[in-house]
Amino acid sequence: MLSNRRLLLAVTALAPALWGTTYLTTTALLPPDRPLLAATLRALPAGLLLLLICRRLPVGAWWWKSWLLGVLNIGAFFALLFVAAYRLPGGVAAIVGGLQPLVIALLASRVLHERLTKRVLVAGATGVLGVALIVLQAQARLDPFGLLAAVGGTVAMACGIVLAKKWGQPAPPLTTTAWQLVTGGLTLLAVLLIVEGLPTEPLTATNLAGYAYLSVVGTAFAYVVWFRGLARLPAGTTAFLGLLSPVVAILLGWGLAGEVLGVWQVLGIVVVLASIAAAVGRPRASACRGGHLPHATDVPPRARRYGGRTRSAGEPVPRLDRRERAGNTHAT
């Protein structure tokens, strides 16, 4: 069972690792100053591809649920993410994004009734510190609109993740991911036509290769893996895996783009990895006695037989008079 959980965590971690390649792909392969075009071409083709594979549409209430989840997890998140990236230094935007595990853990404790432990809170704060060590620069300046966009994107996806966990999945992850990507992509397309408009210059082969990678690998595959893990793991646990994105981004910049990796950045990577390990690791048995009420899904204690009826653990043993004790003695 433990090995299955570790395998599920490892597979789910592929999603944020792939998202960590977005920055290098965008700067190296995509045309500049087209954030909404990049967001639309990342989401909509991926959703249509998955929809072509699954060939299934939402039913009943899942039409509006899919649209809302698509707007929160894809449409609003992608749009606000690119706005923040263009108006804020990358380090500031990454730190705001690093707050997402804490936001999700807090929302999950209220909406999903998941345990909010000191370990999760400390791991979340440590993760933000690690991201800051990796990406923050002393000369970073704050743009109020960009900061608002970064916070909005973080909160939007956090709400989308918690709602997706609360509502469950009426179909396999591939199908529900297709619904969200299509609805989110169509929303982005409408915003693109209003704000940016269609590109006036033809896209190059390099641009098309970049869009294809982001759409098929960085979005279609990554989001199927992500929502599959979200369906089987607590939302608070899944959220901490997202801290892998800045780690992968900085390592790719060092390995492929010739960027310098300093001592503070290495320390930040270690801190982030430690916070992820602390958050996703199973608590010890003693930690479960720390004042938490049992969940409805917890396995009840084994019942025992007393006096011909079943008694649950914790229920006091009924006192027997002399005659009943004698009868039980003879029965044995």
mmCIF file of C-alpha atoms in Angstrom:
data_model
loop_
_atom_site.group_PDB
_atom_site.id
_atom_site.type_symbol
_atom_site.label_atom_id
_atom_site.label_comp_id
_atom_site.label_asym_id
_atom_site.label_seq_id
_atom_site.Cartn_x
_atom_site.Cartn_y
_atom_site.Cartn_z
ATOM 1 C CA MET A 1 0.000 0.000 0.000
ATOM 2 C CA LEU A 2 2.825 2.378 0.889
ATOM 3 C CA SER A 3 4.623 1.663 -2.388
ATOM 4 C CA ASN A 4 1.382 2.351 -4.287
ATOM 5 C CA ARG A 5 1.056 5.715 -2.562
ATOM 6 C CA ARG A 6 4.651 6.607 -3.355
ATOM 7 C CA LEU A 7 4.126 5.652 -6.984
ATOM 8 C CA LEU A 8 0.983 7.797 -7.135
ATOM 9 C CA LEU A 9 2.856 10.744 -5.618
ATOM 10 C CA ALA A 10 5.721 10.300 -8.087
ATOM 11 C CA VAL A 11 3.388 10.166 -11.091
ATOM 12 C CA THR A 12 1.380 13.163 -9.868
ATOM 13 C CA ALA A 13 4.615 15.100 -9.356
ATOM 14 C CA LEU A 14 5.248 14.844 -13.101
ATOM 15 C CA ALA A 15 2.594 17.528 -13.644
ATOM 16 C CA PRO A 16 4.261 20.402 -11.733
ATOM 17 C CA ALA A 17 7.641 19.242 -13.032
ATOM 18 C CA LEU A 18 6.353 19.685 -16.593
ATOM 19 C CA TRP A 19 4.822 23.041 -15.675
ATOM 20 C CA GLY A 20 8.284 24.078 -14.568
ATOM 21 C CA THR A 21 9.398 23.849 -18.208
ATOM 22 C CA THR A 22 6.867 26.498 -19.282
ATOM 23 C CA TYR A 23 9.104 29.519 -18.667
ATOM 24 C CA LEU A 24 12.035 28.207 -20.700
ATOM 25 C CA THR A 25 9.713 27.053 -23.488
ATOM 26 C CA THR A 26 7.977 30.434 -23.580
ATOM 27 C CA THR A 27 11.145 32.513 -23.690
ATOM 28 C CA ALA A 28 12.961 30.256 -26.162
ATOM 29 C CA LEU A 29 10.227 29.195 -28.589
ATOM 30 C CA LEU A 30 7.166 31.459 -28.398
ATOM 31 C CA PRO A 31 6.635 34.956 -29.862
ATOM 32 C CA PRO A 32 7.006 37.775 -27.317
ATOM 33 C CA ASP A 33 4.212 39.921 -25.883
ATOM 34 C CA ARG A 34 1.382 37.506 -26.704
ATOM 35 C CA PRO A 35 0.326 36.158 -23.279
ATOM 36 C CA LEU A 36 -3.332 35.491 -24.090
ATOM 37 C CA LEU A 37 -2.439 33.807 -27.369
ATOM 38 C CA ALA A 38 -0.038 31.534 -25.497
ATOM 39 C CA ALA A 39 -2.655 30.740 -22.853
ATOM 40 C CA THR A 40 -5.357 30.006 -25.448
ATOM 41 C CA LEU A 41 -3.178 27.821 -27.663
ATOM 42 C CA ARG A 42 -1.978 25.987 -24.598
ATOM 43 C CA ALA A 43 -5.461 25.125 -23.303
ATOM 44 C CA LEU A 44 -7.942 24.833 -26.171
ATOM 45 C CA PRO A 45 -6.078 22.420 -28.507
ATOM 46 C CA ALA A 46 -5.231 20.220 -25.518
ATOM 47 C CA GLY A 47 -8.869 20.075 -24.485
ATOM 48 C CA LEU A 48 -10.091 19.320 -28.002
ATOM 49 C CA LEU A 49 -7.501 16.543 -28.340
ATOM 50 C CA LEU A 50 -8.617 14.899 -25.096
ATOM 51 C CA LEU A 51 -12.278 15.353 -26.018
ATOM 52 C CA LEU A 52 -11.615 13.636 -29.343
ATOM 53 C CA ILE A 53 -10.103 10.702 -27.447
ATOM 54 C CA CYS A 54 -12.789 10.311 -24.773
ATOM 55 C CA ARG A 55 -15.805 11.259 -26.983
ATOM 56 C CA ARG A 56 -17.988 12.105 -24.010
ATOM 57 C CA LEU A 57 -19.790 15.318 -23.028
ATOM 58 C CA PRO A 58 -20.951 16.465 -19.597
ATOM 59 C CA VAL A 59 -24.435 15.555 -18.409
ATOM 60 C CA GLY A 60 -26.828 17.612 -16.295
ATOM 61 C CA ALA A 61 -25.214 19.799 -13.640
ATOM 62 C CA TRP A 62 -21.765 18.914 -14.914
ATOM 63 C CA TRP A 63 -22.170 21.401 -17.767
ATOM 64 C CA TRP A 64 -21.965 24.371 -15.406
ATOM 65 C CA LYS A 65 -19.617 22.607 -12.989
ATOM 66 C CA SER A 66 -17.180 21.881 -15.827
ATOM 67 C CA TRP A 67 -17.382 25.471 -17.012
ATOM 68 C CA LEU A 68 -16.740 26.862 -13.518
ATOM 69 C CA LEU A 69 -13.833 24.481 -12.915
ATOM 70 C CA GLY A 70 -12.464 25.270 -16.378
ATOM 71 C CA VAL A 71 -12.576 29.001 -15.694
ATOM 72 C CA LEU A 72 -10.928 28.669 -12.266
ATOM 73 C CA ASN A 73 -8.282 26.030 -13.052
ATOM 74 C CA ILE A 74 -7.559 27.007 -16.659
ATOM 75 C CA GLY A 75 -9.095 30.229 -17.974
ATOM 76 C CA ALA A 76 -8.618 32.660 -15.093
ATOM 77 C CA PHE A 77 -5.456 30.977 -13.850
ATOM 78 C CA PHE A 78 -3.682 30.998 -17.227
ATOM 79 C CA ALA A 79 -4.713 34.579 -18.049
ATOM 80 C CA LEU A 80 -3.779 36.025 -14.651
ATOM 81 C CA LEU A 81 -0.573 33.988 -14.607
ATOM 82 C CA PHE A 82 0.633 35.557 -17.855
ATOM 83 C CA VAL A 83 -0.458 39.064 -16.772
ATOM 84 C CA ALA A 84 1.551 38.651 -13.575
ATOM 85 C CA ALA A 85 4.530 37.308 -15.516
ATOM 86 C CA TYR A 86 4.579 40.376 -17.763
ATOM 87 C CA ARG A 87 4.111 42.949 -14.983
ATOM 88 C CA LEU A 88 6.111 41.423 -12.130
ATOM 89 C CA PRO A 89 9.640 40.094 -11.770
ATOM 90 C CA GLY A 90 9.565 36.325 -12.059
ATOM 91 C CA GLY A 91 10.703 35.936 -8.469
ATOM 92 C CA VAL A 92 7.799 37.892 -7.012
ATOM 93 C CA ALA A 93 5.247 36.007 -9.124
ATOM 94 C CA ALA A 94 6.791 32.680 -8.093
ATOM 95 C CA ILE A 95 6.636 33.564 -4.399
ATOM 96 C CA VAL A 96 2.952 34.467 -4.657
ATOM 97 C CA GLY A 97 2.396 31.154 -6.447
ATOM 98 C CA GLY A 98 4.309 29.433 -3.672
ATOM 99 C CA LEU A 99 1.559 30.486 -1.272
ATOM 100 C CA GLN A 100 -0.907 28.251 -3.116
ATOM 101 C CA PRO A 101 -0.308 25.098 -1.013
ATOM 102 C CA LEU A 102 -1.164 27.042 2.129
ATOM 103 C CA VAL A 103 -4.277 28.542 0.533
ATOM 104 C CA ILE A 104 -5.418 25.106 -0.646
ATOM 105 C CA ALA A 105 -4.706 23.523 2.743
ATOM 106 C CA LEU A 106 -6.771 26.216 4.486
ATOM 107 C CA LEU A 107 -9.654 25.900 2.018
ATOM 108 C CA ALA A 108 -9.537 22.097 2.180
ATOM 109 C CA SER A 109 -9.748 22.183 5.972
ATOM 110 C CA ARG A 110 -12.941 24.252 5.782
ATOM 111 C CA VAL A 111 -14.630 22.793 2.702
ATOM 112 C CA LEU A 112 -13.353 19.207 2.616
ATOM 113 C CA HIS A 113 -12.722 18.833 6.371
ATOM 114 C CA GLU A 114 -9.170 17.659 5.758
ATOM 115 C CA ARG A 115 -6.864 17.810 8.762
ATOM 116 C CA LEU A 116 -4.904 21.055 9.040
ATOM 117 C CA THR A 117 -1.875 20.140 11.124
ATOM 118 C CA LYS A 118 1.066 22.153 12.377
ATOM 119 C CA ARG A 119 3.258 20.091 10.087
ATOM 120 C CA VAL A 120 1.329 21.286 7.018
ATOM 121 C CA LEU A 121 1.464 24.926 8.147
ATOM 122 C CA VAL A 122 5.195 24.766 8.854
ATOM 123 C CA ALA A 123 5.837 22.957 5.562
ATOM 124 C CA GLY A 124 3.850 25.607 3.692
ATOM 125 C CA ALA A 125 5.741 28.490 5.270
ATOM 126 C CA THR A 126 9.045 26.708 4.676
ATOM 127 C CA GLY A 127 8.117 26.114 1.042
ATOM 128 C CA VAL A 128 7.472 29.824 0.499
ATOM 129 C CA LEU A 129 10.848 30.602 2.087
ATOM 130 C CA GLY A 130 12.552 28.095 -0.196
ATOM 131 C CA VAL A 131 10.930 29.573 -3.310
ATOM 132 C CA ALA A 132 12.016 33.043 -2.168
ATOM 133 C CA LEU A 133 15.621 31.864 -1.820
ATOM 134 C CA ILE A 134 15.476 30.375 -5.321
ATOM 135 C CA VAL A 135 14.006 33.249 -7.297
ATOM 136 C CA LEU A 136 13.824 36.522 -5.367
ATOM 137 C CA GLN A 137 16.231 39.304 -6.244
ATOM 138 C CA ALA A 138 17.014 42.310 -4.072
ATOM 139 C CA GLN A 139 16.128 44.817 -6.806
ATOM 140 C CA ALA A 140 12.672 43.342 -7.405
ATOM 141 C CA ARG A 141 9.965 46.000 -7.770
ATOM 142 C CA LEU A 142 6.278 45.536 -7.089
ATOM 143 C CA ASP A 143 3.586 46.479 -9.587
ATOM 144 C CA PRO A 144 0.200 46.665 -7.791
ATOM 145 C CA PHE A 145 -1.818 45.416 -10.772
ATOM 146 C CA GLY A 146 0.635 42.598 -11.427
ATOM 147 C CA LEU A 147 0.634 41.631 -7.754
ATOM 148 C CA LEU A 148 -3.169 41.582 -7.754
ATOM 149 C CA ALA A 149 -3.133 39.360 -10.848
ATOM 150 C CA ALA A 150 -0.682 36.949 -9.205
ATOM 151 C CA VAL A 151 -2.808 36.708 -6.067
ATOM 152 C CA GLY A 152 -5.969 36.317 -8.156
ATOM 153 C CA GLY A 153 -4.465 33.489 -10.200
ATOM 154 C CA THR A 154 -3.270 31.692 -7.089
ATOM 155 C CA VAL A 155 -6.658 31.954 -5.376
ATOM 156 C CA ALA A 156 -8.551 30.989 -8.556
ATOM 157 C CA MET A 157 -6.686 27.718 -9.019
ATOM 158 C CA ALA A 158 -6.815 26.977 -5.288
ATOM 159 C CA CYS A 159 -10.609 27.318 -5.364
ATOM 160 C CA GLY A 160 -10.770 25.200 -8.517
ATOM 161 C CA ILE A 161 -8.719 22.407 -6.971
ATOM 162 C CA VAL A 162 -10.810 22.306 -3.803
ATOM 163 C CA LEU A 163 -14.096 22.382 -5.740
ATOM 164 C CA ALA A 164 -12.880 19.623 -8.063
ATOM 165 C CA LYS A 165 -12.062 17.517 -5.011
ATOM 166 C CA LYS A 166 -15.409 18.307 -3.348
ATOM 167 C CA TRP A 167 -17.525 17.497 -6.410
ATOM 168 C CA GLY A 168 -15.584 14.369 -7.301
ATOM 169 C CA GLN A 169 -15.254 13.013 -10.824
ATOM 170 C CA PRO A 170 -18.304 11.699 -12.697
ATOM 171 C CA ALA A 171 -16.011 10.276 -15.366
ATOM 172 C CA PRO A 172 -12.362 9.189 -15.746
ATOM 173 C CA PRO A 173 -9.729 11.931 -15.216
ATOM 174 C CA LEU A 174 -9.026 12.142 -18.954
ATOM 175 C CA THR A 175 -12.671 13.029 -19.628
ATOM 176 C CA THR A 176 -13.108 15.586 -16.847
ATOM 177 C CA THR A 177 -9.782 17.183 -17.778
ATOM 178 C CA ALA A 178 -10.991 17.507 -21.372
ATOM 179 C CA TRP A 179 -14.143 19.290 -20.201
ATOM 180 C CA GLN A 180 -12.170 21.771 -18.107
ATOM 181 C CA LEU A 181 -9.598 22.490 -20.811
ATOM 182 C CA VAL A 182 -12.262 23.068 -23.475
ATOM 183 C CA THR A 183 -14.414 25.353 -21.323
ATOM 184 C CA GLY A 184 -11.382 27.212 -20.009
ATOM 185 C CA GLY A 185 -9.881 27.429 -23.500
ATOM 186 C CA LEU A 186 -13.099 28.814 -25.016
ATOM 187 C CA THR A 187 -13.221 31.433 -22.264
ATOM 188 C CA LEU A 188 -9.628 32.384 -23.039
ATOM 189 C CA LEU A 189 -10.416 32.561 -26.761
ATOM 190 C CA ALA A 190 -13.167 35.101 -26.112
ATOM 191 C CA VAL A 191 -10.814 37.221 -23.986
ATOM 192 C CA LEU A 192 -8.078 36.901 -26.627
ATOM 193 C CA LEU A 193 -10.335 38.195 -29.411
ATOM 194 C CA ILE A 194 -11.432 41.154 -27.285
ATOM 195 C CA VAL A 195 -8.085 42.161 -25.767
ATOM 196 C CA GLU A 196 -5.235 41.016 -28.032
ATOM 197 C CA GLY A 197 -6.825 39.960 -31.280
ATOM 198 C CA LEU A 198 -5.478 37.311 -33.617
ATOM 199 C CA PRO A 199 -1.789 37.422 -34.592
ATOM 200 C CA THR A 200 -1.032 39.579 -37.613
ATOM 201 C CA GLU A 201 2.209 37.792 -38.492
ATOM 202 C CA PRO A 202 2.435 34.087 -39.346
ATOM 203 C CA LEU A 203 3.770 31.776 -36.677
ATOM 204 C CA THR A 204 7.133 30.164 -37.354
ATOM 205 C CA ALA A 205 7.915 26.462 -37.127
ATOM 206 C CA THR A 206 9.697 27.179 -33.848
ATOM 207 C CA ASN A 207 6.601 28.893 -32.464
ATOM 208 C CA LEU A 208 4.376 25.998 -33.517
ATOM 209 C CA ALA A 209 6.739 23.487 -31.909
ATOM 210 C CA GLY A 210 6.626 25.442 -28.662
ATOM 211 C CA TYR A 211 2.839 25.654 -28.670
ATOM 212 C CA ALA A 212 2.555 21.948 -29.503
ATOM 213 C CA TYR A 213 4.803 20.984 -26.594
ATOM 214 C CA LEU A 214 2.978 23.218 -24.117
ATOM 215 C CA SER A 215 -0.425 22.015 -25.287
ATOM 216 C CA VAL A 216 0.147 18.265 -25.613
ATOM 217 C CA VAL A 217 2.784 17.564 -22.965
ATOM 218 C CA GLY A 218 2.676 20.533 -20.599
ATOM 219 C CA THR A 219 -1.113 20.758 -20.505
ATOM 220 C CA ALA A 220 -3.038 17.716 -21.813
ATOM 221 C CA PHE A 221 -0.788 15.059 -20.295
ATOM 222 C CA ALA A 222 0.165 17.099 -17.224
ATOM 223 C CA TYR A 223 -3.400 17.982 -16.250
ATOM 224 C CA VAL A 224 -4.682 14.432 -16.718
ATOM 225 C CA VAL A 225 -1.936 13.246 -14.361
ATOM 226 C CA TRP A 226 -2.659 16.106 -11.954
ATOM 227 C CA PHE A 227 -6.405 15.542 -11.681
ATOM 228 C CA ARG A 228 -5.884 11.782 -11.449
ATOM 229 C CA GLY A 229 -3.682 12.345 -8.411
ATOM 230 C CA LEU A 230 -6.088 14.909 -6.977
ATOM 231 C CA ALA A 231 -8.905 12.351 -7.116
ATOM 232 C CA ARG A 232 -6.885 9.850 -5.043
ATOM 233 C CA LEU A 233 -4.870 12.076 -2.703
ATOM 234 C CA PRO A 234 -5.888 14.772 -0.209
ATOM 235 C CA ALA A 235 -6.043 18.209 -1.827
ATOM 236 C CA GLY A 236 -3.599 19.619 0.715
ATOM 237 C CA THR A 237 -1.046 16.920 -0.092
ATOM 238 C CA THR A 238 -1.372 17.333 -3.853
ATOM 239 C CA ALA A 239 -0.942 21.100 -3.617
ATOM 240 C CA PHE A 240 2.553 20.870 -2.132
ATOM 241 C CA LEU A 241 3.802 19.018 -5.194
ATOM 242 C CA GLY A 242 3.281 22.275 -7.098
ATOM 243 C CA LEU A 243 6.379 23.665 -5.379
ATOM 244 C CA LEU A 244 8.421 21.496 -7.738
ATOM 245 C CA SER A 245 7.730 23.938 -10.595
ATOM 246 C CA PRO A 246 10.217 26.679 -9.581
ATOM 247 C CA VAL A 247 12.797 24.005 -8.744
ATOM 248 C CA VAL A 248 12.557 22.498 -12.240
ATOM 249 C CA ALA A 249 12.530 25.968 -13.820
ATOM 250 C CA ILE A 250 15.748 27.068 -12.111
ATOM 251 C CA LEU A 251 17.508 23.759 -12.832
ATOM 252 C CA LEU A 252 16.562 23.951 -16.521
ATOM 253 C CA GLY A 253 17.829 27.518 -16.691
ATOM 254 C CA TRP A 254 21.115 26.385 -15.180
ATOM 255 C CA GLY A 255 21.473 23.259 -17.298
ATOM 256 C CA LEU A 256 20.192 24.471 -20.683
ATOM 257 C CA ALA A 257 20.281 28.268 -20.683
ATOM 258 C CA GLY A 258 23.634 28.773 -18.978
ATOM 259 C CA GLU A 259 22.209 30.581 -15.948
ATOM 260 C CA VAL A 260 24.299 30.765 -12.789
ATOM 261 C CA LEU A 261 23.163 28.699 -9.814
ATOM 262 C CA GLY A 262 24.232 30.382 -6.574
ATOM 263 C CA VAL A 263 24.585 29.095 -3.039
ATOM 264 C CA TRP A 264 21.301 30.666 -1.918
ATOM 265 C CA GLN A 265 19.453 29.053 -4.801
ATOM 266 C CA VAL A 266 20.862 25.629 -3.961
ATOM 267 C CA LEU A 267 19.807 26.177 -0.347
ATOM 268 C CA GLY A 268 16.351 27.200 -1.555
ATOM 269 C CA ILE A 269 16.027 24.010 -3.598
ATOM 270 C CA VAL A 270 16.926 21.916 -0.546
ATOM 271 C CA VAL A 271 14.412 23.817 1.598
ATOM 272 C CA VAL A 272 11.624 23.363 -0.980
ATOM 273 C CA LEU A 273 12.288 19.644 -1.333
ATOM 274 C CA ALA A 274 12.324 19.261 2.453
ATOM 275 C CA SER A 275 8.993 21.075 2.769
ATOM 276 C CA ILE A 276 7.433 18.829 0.110
ATOM 277 C CA ALA A 277 8.736 15.706 1.843
ATOM 278 C CA ALA A 278 7.358 16.900 5.183
ATOM 279 C CA ALA A 279 3.945 17.715 3.711
ATOM 280 C CA VAL A 280 3.371 14.543 1.694
ATOM 281 C CA GLY A 281 4.867 12.064 4.155
ATOM 282 C CA ARG A 282 2.523 9.946 6.222
ATOM 283 C CA PRO A 283 2.166 11.173 9.834
ATOM 284 C CA ARG A 284 3.320 8.847 12.580
ATOM 285 C CA ALA A 285 0.697 7.052 14.608
ATOM 286 C CA SER A 286 1.419 9.255 17.617
ATOM 287 C CA ALA A 287 0.703 12.364 15.587
ATOM 288 C CA CYS A 288 -2.821 11.140 14.978
ATOM 289 C CA ARG A 289 -3.514 11.378 18.715
ATOM 290 C CA GLY A 290 -2.775 15.077 18.798
ATOM 291 C CA GLY A 291 -6.329 16.167 19.414
ATOM 292 C CA HIS A 292 -7.794 15.518 15.956
ATOM 293 C CA LEU A 293 -11.313 14.216 15.778
ATOM 294 C CA PRO A 294 -11.666 11.074 13.660
ATOM 295 C CA HIS A 295 -13.010 11.529 10.153
ATOM 296 C CA ALA A 296 -16.116 9.814 8.924
ATOM 297 C CA THR A 297 -13.912 7.688 6.717
ATOM 298 C CA ASP A 298 -11.713 6.486 9.569
ATOM 299 C CA VAL A 299 -11.953 2.755 10.251
ATOM 300 C CA PRO A 300 -13.894 2.188 13.479
ATOM 301 C CA PRO A 301 -12.246 0.144 16.217
ATOM 302 C CA ARG A 302 -12.903 -3.575 16.158
ATOM 303 C CA ALA A 303 -16.001 -4.594 18.035
ATOM 304 C CA ARG A 304 -15.906 -7.227 20.742
ATOM 305 C CA ARG A 305 -18.476 -9.693 21.961
ATOM 306 C CA TYR A 306 -19.781 -9.312 25.485
ATOM 307 C CA GLY A 307 -22.787 -11.071 26.948
ATOM 308 C CA GLY A 308 -24.117 -12.272 23.596
ATOM 309 C CA ARG A 309 -24.043 -8.849 21.909
ATOM 310 C CA THR A 310 -21.510 -6.742 20.076
ATOM 311 C CA ARG A 311 -19.731 -3.987 22.007
ATOM 312 C CA SER A 312 -17.581 -1.364 20.290
ATOM 313 C CA ALA A 313 -14.191 -0.442 21.678
ATOM 314 C CA GLY A 314 -14.505 2.380 24.182
ATOM 315 C CA GLU A 315 -17.956 1.331 25.405
ATOM 316 C CA PRO A 316 -17.811 0.398 29.124
ATOM 317 C CA VAL A 317 -18.162 -3.266 29.970
ATOM 318 C CA PRO A 318 -21.550 -3.826 31.641
ATOM 319 C CA ARG A 319 -21.437 -5.019 35.241
ATOM 320 C CA LEU A 320 -22.737 -8.536 35.712
ATOM 321 C CA ASP A 321 -24.492 -9.741 38.830
ATOM 322 C CA ARG A 322 -23.400 -12.928 40.573
ATOM 323 C CA ARG A 323 -25.878 -15.133 38.707
ATOM 324 C CA GLU A 324 -24.796 -13.839 35.285
ATOM 325 C CA ARG A 325 -21.122 -14.254 36.172
ATOM 326 C CA ALA A 326 -21.786 -17.819 37.255
ATOM 327 C CA GLY A 327 -23.653 -18.508 34.027
ATOM 328 C CA ASN A 328 -20.776 -17.155 31.972
ATOM 329 C CA THR A 329 -18.333 -19.261 33.954
ATOM 330 C CA HIS A 330 -20.298 -22.392 33.266
ATOM 331 C CA ALA A 331 -20.614 -21.465 29.622
ATOM 332 C CA THR A 332 -16.868 -21.424 29.243
#
